[in-house]
Amino acid sequence: MATRLVCRDCHRVLDVEGDEQCPACGSNSLTEDWAGYVVIAHPEESEIAEAMEVTEAGRYALKVR
Ligand SMILES: [Zn+2]
């Protein structure tokens, strides 16, 4: 199983492999060095989403180095 990449800019957990861009924000600053995994289904009702400044549903990493 391939290591999941996380976008350093928007913290989305991505299904891409290699040197691709983040499909959400277009950043090419992706990292394998991340920890924690949170699924935000309803960002408008989620305190986690508010704390992370997330406005779109999706999968996000809690810590990105
Ligand atoms: Zn991104």
mmCIF file of C-alpha atoms and ligand atoms in Angstrom:
data_model
loop_
_atom_site.group_PDB
_atom_site.id
_atom_site.type_symbol
_atom_site.label_atom_id
_atom_site.label_comp_id
_atom_site.label_asym_id
_atom_site.label_seq_id
_atom_site.Cartn_x
_atom_site.Cartn_y
_atom_site.Cartn_z
ATOM 1 C CA MET A 1 0.000 0.000 0.000
ATOM 2 C CA ALA A 2 1.420 3.331 -1.047
ATOM 3 C CA THR A 3 2.143 5.980 1.515
ATOM 4 C CA ARG A 4 -0.467 8.661 1.429
ATOM 5 C CA LEU A 5 0.662 12.166 0.712
ATOM 6 C CA VAL A 6 -0.639 15.231 2.464
ATOM 7 C CA CYS A 7 -0.704 18.745 1.100
ATOM 8 C CA ARG A 8 1.311 21.117 3.301
ATOM 9 C CA ASP A 9 -0.879 24.042 2.342
ATOM 10 C CA CYS A 10 -4.412 22.741 2.880
ATOM 11 C CA HIS A 11 -3.651 19.545 4.869
ATOM 12 C CA ARG A 12 -5.800 17.364 2.661
ATOM 13 C CA VAL A 13 -4.941 13.655 2.570
ATOM 14 C CA LEU A 14 -4.439 12.839 -1.104
ATOM 15 C CA ASP A 15 -4.684 9.684 -3.165
ATOM 16 C CA VAL A 16 -2.020 10.854 -5.601
ATOM 17 C CA GLU A 17 1.411 9.253 -5.824
ATOM 18 C CA GLY A 18 4.724 10.817 -6.690
ATOM 19 C CA ASP A 19 5.209 14.436 -7.597
ATOM 20 C CA GLU A 20 1.677 15.404 -8.384
ATOM 21 C CA GLN A 21 -0.148 18.512 -7.368
ATOM 22 C CA CYS A 22 -2.827 18.843 -4.744
ATOM 23 C CA PRO A 23 -6.142 18.668 -6.629
ATOM 24 C CA ALA A 24 -7.803 20.911 -4.047
ATOM 25 C CA CYS A 25 -5.499 23.936 -3.914
ATOM 26 C CA GLY A 26 -2.960 23.320 -6.688
ATOM 27 C CA SER A 27 0.029 23.265 -4.357
ATOM 28 C CA ASN A 28 2.879 20.941 -5.244
ATOM 29 C CA SER A 29 4.209 20.979 -1.682
ATOM 30 C CA LEU A 30 3.214 17.444 -0.680
ATOM 31 C CA THR A 31 4.689 15.452 2.177
ATOM 32 C CA GLU A 32 4.722 11.899 3.528
ATOM 33 C CA ASP A 33 5.651 13.206 6.966
ATOM 34 C CA TRP A 34 2.328 13.677 8.654
ATOM 35 C CA ALA A 35 0.346 12.262 11.559
ATOM 36 C CA GLY A 36 -3.257 11.958 12.553
ATOM 37 C CA TYR A 37 -6.214 11.529 10.279
ATOM 38 C CA VAL A 38 -9.560 13.178 10.504
ATOM 39 C CA VAL A 39 -12.592 12.926 8.264
ATOM 40 C CA ILE A 40 -14.617 16.104 8.211
ATOM 41 C CA ALA A 41 -18.065 15.459 6.805
ATOM 42 C CA HIS A 42 -19.845 18.640 7.854
ATOM 43 C CA PRO A 43 -17.306 21.437 8.243
ATOM 44 C CA GLU A 44 -19.946 23.982 9.178
ATOM 45 C CA GLU A 45 -20.856 21.910 12.259
ATOM 46 C CA SER A 46 -17.360 20.775 13.213
ATOM 47 C CA GLU A 47 -15.181 22.377 15.870
ATOM 48 C CA ILE A 48 -12.189 20.560 14.396
ATOM 49 C CA ALA A 49 -12.895 22.074 11.008
ATOM 50 C CA GLU A 50 -13.155 25.506 12.589
ATOM 51 C CA ALA A 51 -9.863 25.053 14.432
ATOM 52 C CA MET A 52 -8.173 23.865 11.225
ATOM 53 C CA GLU A 53 -9.848 26.562 9.127
ATOM 54 C CA VAL A 54 -11.324 23.886 6.891
ATOM 55 C CA THR A 55 -14.398 24.787 4.887
ATOM 56 C CA GLU A 56 -14.749 21.762 2.615
ATOM 57 C CA ALA A 57 -15.634 18.201 3.552
ATOM 58 C CA GLY A 58 -12.833 15.717 3.139
ATOM 59 C CA ARG A 59 -9.965 13.886 4.802
ATOM 60 C CA TYR A 60 -7.348 15.961 6.543
ATOM 61 C CA ALA A 61 -4.111 15.366 8.427
ATOM 62 C CA LEU A 62 -3.880 16.810 11.934
ATOM 63 C CA LYS A 63 -0.116 17.303 11.949
ATOM 64 C CA VAL A 64 2.002 18.102 8.912
ATOM 65 C CA ARG A 65 5.725 18.664 9.222
HETATM 66 ZN ZN ZN B 1 -3.738 21.495 -0.985
#
